[in-house]
């Protein structure tokens, strides 16, 4: 890419263990140090900052990267590293260039939405409108038919036709939602990657950078979804077919635990695939290496993000859904028997709430995933050094005063 980071650290990088931030791999690859993996993504071509995007105060000397064993209580020179034991670090974009705390990851996601809303908002709004439109049509023409037929004495063949229509439209609705989520995730990943360096983004730029990897991201998403379904079927079906409810329930619990573990283990595969231009297999391996030793931390941040976005979505969707039901859905009685939930007024008001909720929560979830990926690479591979160079910060990670005058 000509105007965006390559996201691949030159040379080798550690694949296991923490506390390797600030160290550099031995010259000539991984030889001489077993902590450095021989398989790494290809070298990236970092870009120089565009005019007007150079970080402020270029005269200010950036802090040196901490030396091995120094820890994050000092700034590399033996001096205290700032409030809370964190080092003073330059911040060319939405995050400081050092290992991030939970609050900084969430703040970076929200700050990107606020500073780069001209690129973020149109993407999420378009995807949210398409997704909600498909959902409205499905509820009106498929779900509505099933409800009406169940409440009457319709012939069996009509019930089967209505059920088939419902299944078909549900599949189409799910496919539209899947495609919309993939496109939004791909483009938002590119916007967040540039925001880390303080670079602006446009919709066209994000699309051009994301488009070559869309097919692979689609394949990755399908692979994870089908793998989860297959794992669940293998562990649950034997007990269900044998009529052993307890065995089927036990298999379901084991399947859910394994799916959760794999979900977190491969949670960074999407940004690895998009930013490192990796294949599906390599992105899965890459995510597994980055998550190793940090599973519980990434799990906790992911769950916290889910709770926050669910709460925010609920604050938006529930009042509008209730309003639509009371005004257009025949009140509580119509909502209770399901007849009022298929009226156009109710569906449109509920869809408006869904659009607003998706437009807010979608970039937060994508941003947290991207920033978790960046954070793990900073902790394991000293990616902050490459990010600083890409942002145009001279002599970052050294004790040499910056040049220029």
PDB file of C-alpha atoms in Angstrom, residues 119-310:
ATOM      1  CA  UNK A 119     -15.638   7.959   7.030  1.00  0.00           C
ATOM      2  CA  UNK A 120     -17.073   5.782   9.823  1.00  0.00           C
ATOM      3  CA  UNK A 121     -20.661   7.000   9.940  1.00  0.00           C
ATOM      4  CA  UNK A 122     -21.593   6.571   6.240  1.00  0.00           C
ATOM      5  CA  UNK A 123     -20.230   3.007   6.198  1.00  0.00           C
ATOM      6  CA  UNK A 124     -22.117   1.917   9.292  1.00  0.00           C
ATOM      7  CA  UNK A 125     -25.296   3.762   8.291  1.00  0.00           C
ATOM      8  CA  UNK A 126     -25.428   2.164   4.847  1.00  0.00           C
ATOM      9  CA  UNK A 127     -24.814  -1.315   6.245  1.00  0.00           C
ATOM     10  CA  UNK A 128     -27.314  -0.778   9.074  1.00  0.00           C
ATOM     11  CA  UNK A 129     -30.025   0.481   6.693  1.00  0.00           C
ATOM     12  CA  UNK A 130     -29.563  -2.482   4.334  1.00  0.00           C
ATOM     13  CA  UNK A 131     -29.588  -4.968   7.201  1.00  0.00           C
ATOM     14  CA  UNK A 132     -32.677  -3.451   8.820  1.00  0.00           C
ATOM     15  CA  UNK A 133     -34.499  -3.204   5.492  1.00  0.00           C
ATOM     16  CA  UNK A 134     -33.949  -6.911   4.898  1.00  0.00           C
ATOM     17  CA  UNK A 135     -35.116  -7.638   8.438  1.00  0.00           C
ATOM     18  CA  UNK A 136     -38.276  -5.555   7.996  1.00  0.00           C
ATOM     19  CA  UNK A 137     -39.204  -7.312   4.752  1.00  0.00           C
ATOM     20  CA  UNK A 138     -38.575 -10.698   6.344  1.00  0.00           C
ATOM     21  CA  UNK A 139     -40.766  -9.905   9.352  1.00  0.00           C
ATOM     22  CA  UNK A 140     -43.531  -8.420   7.207  1.00  0.00           C
ATOM     23  CA  UNK A 141     -43.856 -11.014   4.478  1.00  0.00           C
ATOM     24  CA  UNK A 142     -42.451 -14.207   5.992  1.00  0.00           C
ATOM     25  CA  UNK A 143     -42.981 -14.050   9.723  1.00  0.00           C
ATOM     26  CA  UNK A 144     -46.366 -12.356   9.251  1.00  0.00           C
ATOM     27  CA  UNK A 145     -47.648 -15.173   7.047  1.00  0.00           C
ATOM     28  CA  UNK A 146     -46.592 -17.802   9.573  1.00  0.00           C
ATOM     29  CA  UNK A 147     -48.351 -15.957  12.431  1.00  0.00           C
ATOM     30  CA  UNK A 148     -51.575 -15.486  10.469  1.00  0.00           C
ATOM     31  CA  UNK A 149     -51.656 -19.084   9.279  1.00  0.00           C
ATOM     32  CA  UNK A 150     -51.101 -20.402  12.785  1.00  0.00           C
ATOM     33  CA  UNK A 151     -53.992 -18.342  14.093  1.00  0.00           C
ATOM     34  CA  UNK A 152     -56.387 -19.736  11.491  1.00  0.00           C
ATOM     35  CA  UNK A 153     -57.419 -23.126  10.154  1.00  0.00           C
ATOM     36  CA  UNK A 154     -55.250 -22.951   7.048  1.00  0.00           C
ATOM     37  CA  UNK A 155     -54.666 -26.203   5.124  1.00  0.00           C
ATOM     38  CA  UNK A 156     -51.469 -28.134   5.744  1.00  0.00           C
ATOM     39  CA  UNK A 157     -50.000 -27.354   2.310  1.00  0.00           C
ATOM     40  CA  UNK A 158     -50.440 -23.619   2.925  1.00  0.00           C
ATOM     41  CA  UNK A 159     -48.749 -23.962   6.311  1.00  0.00           C
ATOM     42  CA  UNK A 160     -45.832 -25.766   4.657  1.00  0.00           C
ATOM     43  CA  UNK A 161     -45.577 -23.087   1.962  1.00  0.00           C
ATOM     44  CA  UNK A 162     -45.591 -20.347   4.610  1.00  0.00           C
ATOM     45  CA  UNK A 163     -42.922 -22.147   6.604  1.00  0.00           C
ATOM     46  CA  UNK A 164     -40.807 -22.601   3.473  1.00  0.00           C
ATOM     47  CA  UNK A 165     -41.156 -18.911   2.679  1.00  0.00           C
ATOM     48  CA  UNK A 166     -40.138 -18.066   6.224  1.00  0.00           C
ATOM     49  CA  UNK A 167     -37.022 -20.271   6.070  1.00  0.00           C
ATOM     50  CA  UNK A 168     -36.033 -18.923   2.667  1.00  0.00           C
ATOM     51  CA  UNK A 169     -36.386 -15.277   3.653  1.00  0.00           C
ATOM     52  CA  UNK A 170     -34.614 -15.933   6.952  1.00  0.00           C
ATOM     53  CA  UNK A 171     -31.678 -17.415   5.034  1.00  0.00           C
ATOM     54  CA  UNK A 172     -31.635 -14.430   2.670  1.00  0.00           C
ATOM     55  CA  UNK A 173     -31.817 -12.051   5.634  1.00  0.00           C
ATOM     56  CA  UNK A 174     -28.943 -13.841   7.360  1.00  0.00           C
ATOM     57  CA  UNK A 175     -26.859 -13.755   4.183  1.00  0.00           C
ATOM     58  CA  UNK A 176     -27.431 -10.010   3.752  1.00  0.00           C
ATOM     59  CA  UNK A 177     -26.477  -9.401   7.366  1.00  0.00           C
ATOM     60  CA  UNK A 178     -23.342 -11.521   6.935  1.00  0.00           C
ATOM     61  CA  UNK A 179     -22.219  -9.680   3.802  1.00  0.00           C
ATOM     62  CA  UNK A 180     -22.964  -6.304   5.394  1.00  0.00           C
ATOM     63  CA  UNK A 181     -21.012  -7.169   8.543  1.00  0.00           C
ATOM     64  CA  UNK A 182     -18.022  -8.407   6.514  1.00  0.00           C
ATOM     65  CA  UNK A 183     -17.872  -5.296   4.321  1.00  0.00           C
ATOM     66  CA  UNK A 184     -18.237  -2.978   7.311  1.00  0.00           C
ATOM     67  CA  UNK A 185     -15.606  -4.871   9.313  1.00  0.00           C
ATOM     68  CA  UNK A 186     -13.135  -4.797   6.432  1.00  0.00           C
ATOM     69  CA  UNK A 187     -13.481  -1.068   5.780  1.00  0.00           C
ATOM     70  CA  UNK A 188     -13.574  -0.101   9.462  1.00  0.00           C
ATOM     71  CA  UNK A 189     -10.404  -2.118  10.068  1.00  0.00           C
ATOM     72  CA  UNK A 190      -8.575   0.028   7.525  1.00  0.00           C
ATOM     73  CA  UNK A 191      -9.913   3.241   9.042  1.00  0.00           C
ATOM     74  CA  UNK A 192      -8.853   2.246  12.552  1.00  0.00           C
ATOM     75  CA  UNK A 193      -5.394   1.164  11.366  1.00  0.00           C
ATOM     76  CA  UNK A 194      -4.784   4.601   9.886  1.00  0.00           C
ATOM     77  CA  UNK A 195      -6.263   6.359  12.923  1.00  0.00           C
ATOM     78  CA  UNK A 196      -3.581   4.724  15.090  1.00  0.00           C
ATOM     79  CA  UNK A 197      -1.001   6.763  13.139  1.00  0.00           C
ATOM     80  CA  UNK A 198      -3.076   9.931  13.145  1.00  0.00           C
ATOM     81  CA  UNK A 199      -3.857   9.590   9.443  1.00  0.00           C
ATOM     82  CA  UNK A 200      -7.245  10.509   8.079  1.00  0.00           C
ATOM     83  CA  UNK A 201      -9.345   8.179   5.969  1.00  0.00           C
ATOM     84  CA  UNK A 202     -11.986   8.424   3.313  1.00  0.00           C
ATOM     85  CA  UNK A 203     -14.612   5.923   2.258  1.00  0.00           C
ATOM     86  CA  UNK A 204     -12.920   5.474  -1.110  1.00  0.00           C
ATOM     87  CA  UNK A 205      -9.518   4.835   0.444  1.00  0.00           C
ATOM     88  CA  UNK A 206     -10.931   2.356   2.941  1.00  0.00           C
ATOM     89  CA  UNK A 207     -12.732   0.497   0.147  1.00  0.00           C
ATOM     90  CA  UNK A 208      -9.651   0.317  -2.095  1.00  0.00           C
ATOM     91  CA  UNK A 209      -7.524  -1.038   0.743  1.00  0.00           C
ATOM     92  CA  UNK A 210     -10.142  -3.525   1.968  1.00  0.00           C
ATOM     93  CA  UNK A 211     -11.430  -4.852  -1.362  1.00  0.00           C
ATOM     94  CA  UNK A 212      -8.523  -7.249  -2.180  1.00  0.00           C
ATOM     95  CA  UNK A 213      -9.093  -9.151   1.098  1.00  0.00           C
ATOM     96  CA  UNK A 214     -12.894  -9.256   1.120  1.00  0.00           C
ATOM     97  CA  UNK A 215     -13.136 -12.733  -0.396  1.00  0.00           C
ATOM     98  CA  UNK A 216     -10.676 -14.113   2.146  1.00  0.00           C
ATOM     99  CA  UNK A 217     -12.503 -12.405   5.015  1.00  0.00           C
ATOM    100  CA  UNK A 218     -15.747 -13.938   3.776  1.00  0.00           C
ATOM    101  CA  UNK A 219     -14.063 -17.342   3.679  1.00  0.00           C
ATOM    102  CA  UNK A 220     -12.640 -16.860   7.178  1.00  0.00           C
ATOM    103  CA  UNK A 221     -16.062 -15.930   8.562  1.00  0.00           C
ATOM    104  CA  UNK A 222     -17.752 -18.906   6.911  1.00  0.00           C
ATOM    105  CA  UNK A 223     -15.007 -21.261   8.076  1.00  0.00           C
ATOM    106  CA  UNK A 224     -15.382 -20.171  11.691  1.00  0.00           C
ATOM    107  CA  UNK A 225     -19.176 -20.368  11.519  1.00  0.00           C
ATOM    108  CA  UNK A 226     -19.288 -23.779   9.841  1.00  0.00           C
ATOM    109  CA  UNK A 227     -16.577 -25.098  12.146  1.00  0.00           C
ATOM    110  CA  UNK A 228     -18.577 -24.048  15.190  1.00  0.00           C
ATOM    111  CA  UNK A 229     -21.750 -25.638  13.824  1.00  0.00           C
ATOM    112  CA  UNK A 230     -19.926 -28.862  12.962  1.00  0.00           C
ATOM    113  CA  UNK A 231     -18.306 -29.051  16.389  1.00  0.00           C
ATOM    114  CA  UNK A 232     -21.663 -28.554  18.079  1.00  0.00           C
ATOM    115  CA  UNK A 233     -23.314 -31.204  15.890  1.00  0.00           C
ATOM    116  CA  UNK A 234     -20.565 -33.774  16.510  1.00  0.00           C
ATOM    117  CA  UNK A 235     -20.828 -33.421  20.285  1.00  0.00           C
ATOM    118  CA  UNK A 236     -24.619 -33.117  20.590  1.00  0.00           C
ATOM    119  CA  UNK A 237     -26.080 -35.366  17.889  1.00  0.00           C
ATOM    120  CA  UNK A 238     -24.872 -38.726  19.293  1.00  0.00           C
ATOM    121  CA  UNK A 239     -26.716 -38.199  22.561  1.00  0.00           C
ATOM    122  CA  UNK A 240     -29.769 -36.760  20.807  1.00  0.00           C
ATOM    123  CA  UNK A 241     -30.016 -39.647  18.323  1.00  0.00           C
ATOM    124  CA  UNK A 242     -29.604 -42.174  21.132  1.00  0.00           C
ATOM    125  CA  UNK A 243     -32.408 -40.530  23.080  1.00  0.00           C
ATOM    126  CA  UNK A 244     -30.083 -39.685  25.973  1.00  0.00           C
ATOM    127  CA  UNK A 245     -31.037 -36.159  27.000  1.00  0.00           C
ATOM    128  CA  UNK A 246     -28.356 -35.973  29.688  1.00  0.00           C
ATOM    129  CA  UNK A 247     -25.632 -37.035  27.242  1.00  0.00           C
ATOM    130  CA  UNK A 248     -26.848 -34.519  24.663  1.00  0.00           C
ATOM    131  CA  UNK A 249     -26.877 -31.752  27.282  1.00  0.00           C
ATOM    132  CA  UNK A 250     -23.355 -32.651  28.406  1.00  0.00           C
ATOM    133  CA  UNK A 251     -22.179 -32.632  24.806  1.00  0.00           C
ATOM    134  CA  UNK A 252     -23.796 -29.229  24.327  1.00  0.00           C
ATOM    135  CA  UNK A 253     -21.988 -27.779  27.331  1.00  0.00           C
ATOM    136  CA  UNK A 254     -18.642 -29.154  26.140  1.00  0.00           C
ATOM    137  CA  UNK A 255     -19.307 -27.826  22.640  1.00  0.00           C
ATOM    138  CA  UNK A 256     -20.149 -24.356  23.942  1.00  0.00           C
ATOM    139  CA  UNK A 257     -16.962 -24.295  26.019  1.00  0.00           C
ATOM    140  CA  UNK A 258     -14.794 -25.349  23.072  1.00  0.00           C
ATOM    141  CA  UNK A 259     -16.497 -22.871  20.732  1.00  0.00           C
ATOM    142  CA  UNK A 260     -15.917 -20.057  23.225  1.00  0.00           C
ATOM    143  CA  UNK A 261     -12.263 -21.014  23.612  1.00  0.00           C
ATOM    144  CA  UNK A 262     -11.746 -21.154  19.836  1.00  0.00           C
ATOM    145  CA  UNK A 263     -13.707 -17.933  19.344  1.00  0.00           C
ATOM    146  CA  UNK A 264     -11.276 -15.996  21.533  1.00  0.00           C
ATOM    147  CA  UNK A 265      -8.228 -17.866  20.185  1.00  0.00           C
ATOM    148  CA  UNK A 266      -9.091 -16.791  16.632  1.00  0.00           C
ATOM    149  CA  UNK A 267     -10.593 -13.397  17.522  1.00  0.00           C
ATOM    150  CA  UNK A 268      -7.600 -11.508  16.061  1.00  0.00           C
ATOM    151  CA  UNK A 269      -7.633 -13.431  12.782  1.00  0.00           C
ATOM    152  CA  UNK A 270      -9.757 -10.791  11.042  1.00  0.00           C
ATOM    153  CA  UNK A 271      -7.390  -7.821  11.599  1.00  0.00           C
ATOM    154  CA  UNK A 272      -4.394 -10.066  10.905  1.00  0.00           C
ATOM    155  CA  UNK A 273      -5.939 -11.114   7.597  1.00  0.00           C
ATOM    156  CA  UNK A 274      -6.841  -7.582   6.562  1.00  0.00           C
ATOM    157  CA  UNK A 275      -3.779  -5.670   7.739  1.00  0.00           C
ATOM    158  CA  UNK A 276      -1.059  -8.222   6.998  1.00  0.00           C
ATOM    159  CA  UNK A 277      -2.648  -9.321   3.697  1.00  0.00           C
ATOM    160  CA  UNK A 278      -2.508 -12.900   4.980  1.00  0.00           C
ATOM    161  CA  UNK A 279      -4.318 -15.997   3.821  1.00  0.00           C
ATOM    162  CA  UNK A 280      -7.105 -17.557   5.871  1.00  0.00           C
ATOM    163  CA  UNK A 281      -4.834 -20.257   7.286  1.00  0.00           C
ATOM    164  CA  UNK A 282      -2.016 -17.856   8.140  1.00  0.00           C
ATOM    165  CA  UNK A 283      -4.414 -15.406   9.785  1.00  0.00           C
ATOM    166  CA  UNK A 284      -5.729 -18.186  12.049  1.00  0.00           C
ATOM    167  CA  UNK A 285      -2.179 -19.204  12.988  1.00  0.00           C
ATOM    168  CA  UNK A 286      -1.249 -15.568  13.535  1.00  0.00           C
ATOM    169  CA  UNK A 287      -4.204 -14.964  15.838  1.00  0.00           C
ATOM    170  CA  UNK A 288      -3.429 -18.106  17.807  1.00  0.00           C
ATOM    171  CA  UNK A 289       0.150 -16.915  18.431  1.00  0.00           C
ATOM    172  CA  UNK A 290      -0.899 -13.412  19.420  1.00  0.00           C
ATOM    173  CA  UNK A 291      -3.612 -14.625  21.815  1.00  0.00           C
ATOM    174  CA  UNK A 292      -1.429 -17.304  23.441  1.00  0.00           C
ATOM    175  CA  UNK A 293      -0.798 -16.406  27.075  1.00  0.00           C
ATOM    176  CA  UNK A 294      -3.394 -13.583  26.983  1.00  0.00           C
ATOM    177  CA  UNK A 295      -6.607 -15.569  26.481  1.00  0.00           C
ATOM    178  CA  UNK A 296      -8.299 -14.444  29.686  1.00  0.00           C
ATOM    179  CA  UNK A 297      -7.378 -10.793  29.164  1.00  0.00           C
ATOM    180  CA  UNK A 298      -8.730 -10.749  25.614  1.00  0.00           C
ATOM    181  CA  UNK A 299     -11.798 -12.699  26.746  1.00  0.00           C
ATOM    182  CA  UNK A 300     -12.494 -10.160  29.488  1.00  0.00           C
ATOM    183  CA  UNK A 301     -12.122  -7.142  27.189  1.00  0.00           C
ATOM    184  CA  UNK A 302     -14.272  -8.791  24.516  1.00  0.00           C
ATOM    185  CA  UNK A 303     -17.029  -9.637  26.990  1.00  0.00           C
ATOM    186  CA  UNK A 304     -16.905  -6.141  28.492  1.00  0.00           C
ATOM    187  CA  UNK A 305     -17.232  -4.630  25.019  1.00  0.00           C
ATOM    188  CA  UNK A 306     -20.188  -6.893  24.307  1.00  0.00           C
ATOM    189  CA  UNK A 307     -21.897  -5.851  27.540  1.00  0.00           C
ATOM    190  CA  UNK A 308     -21.361  -2.154  26.811  1.00  0.00           C
ATOM    191  CA  UNK A 309     -22.590  -2.343  23.212  1.00  0.00           C
ATOM    192  CA  UNK A 310     -25.588  -4.474  24.216  1.00  0.00           C
TER     193      UNK A 310
END
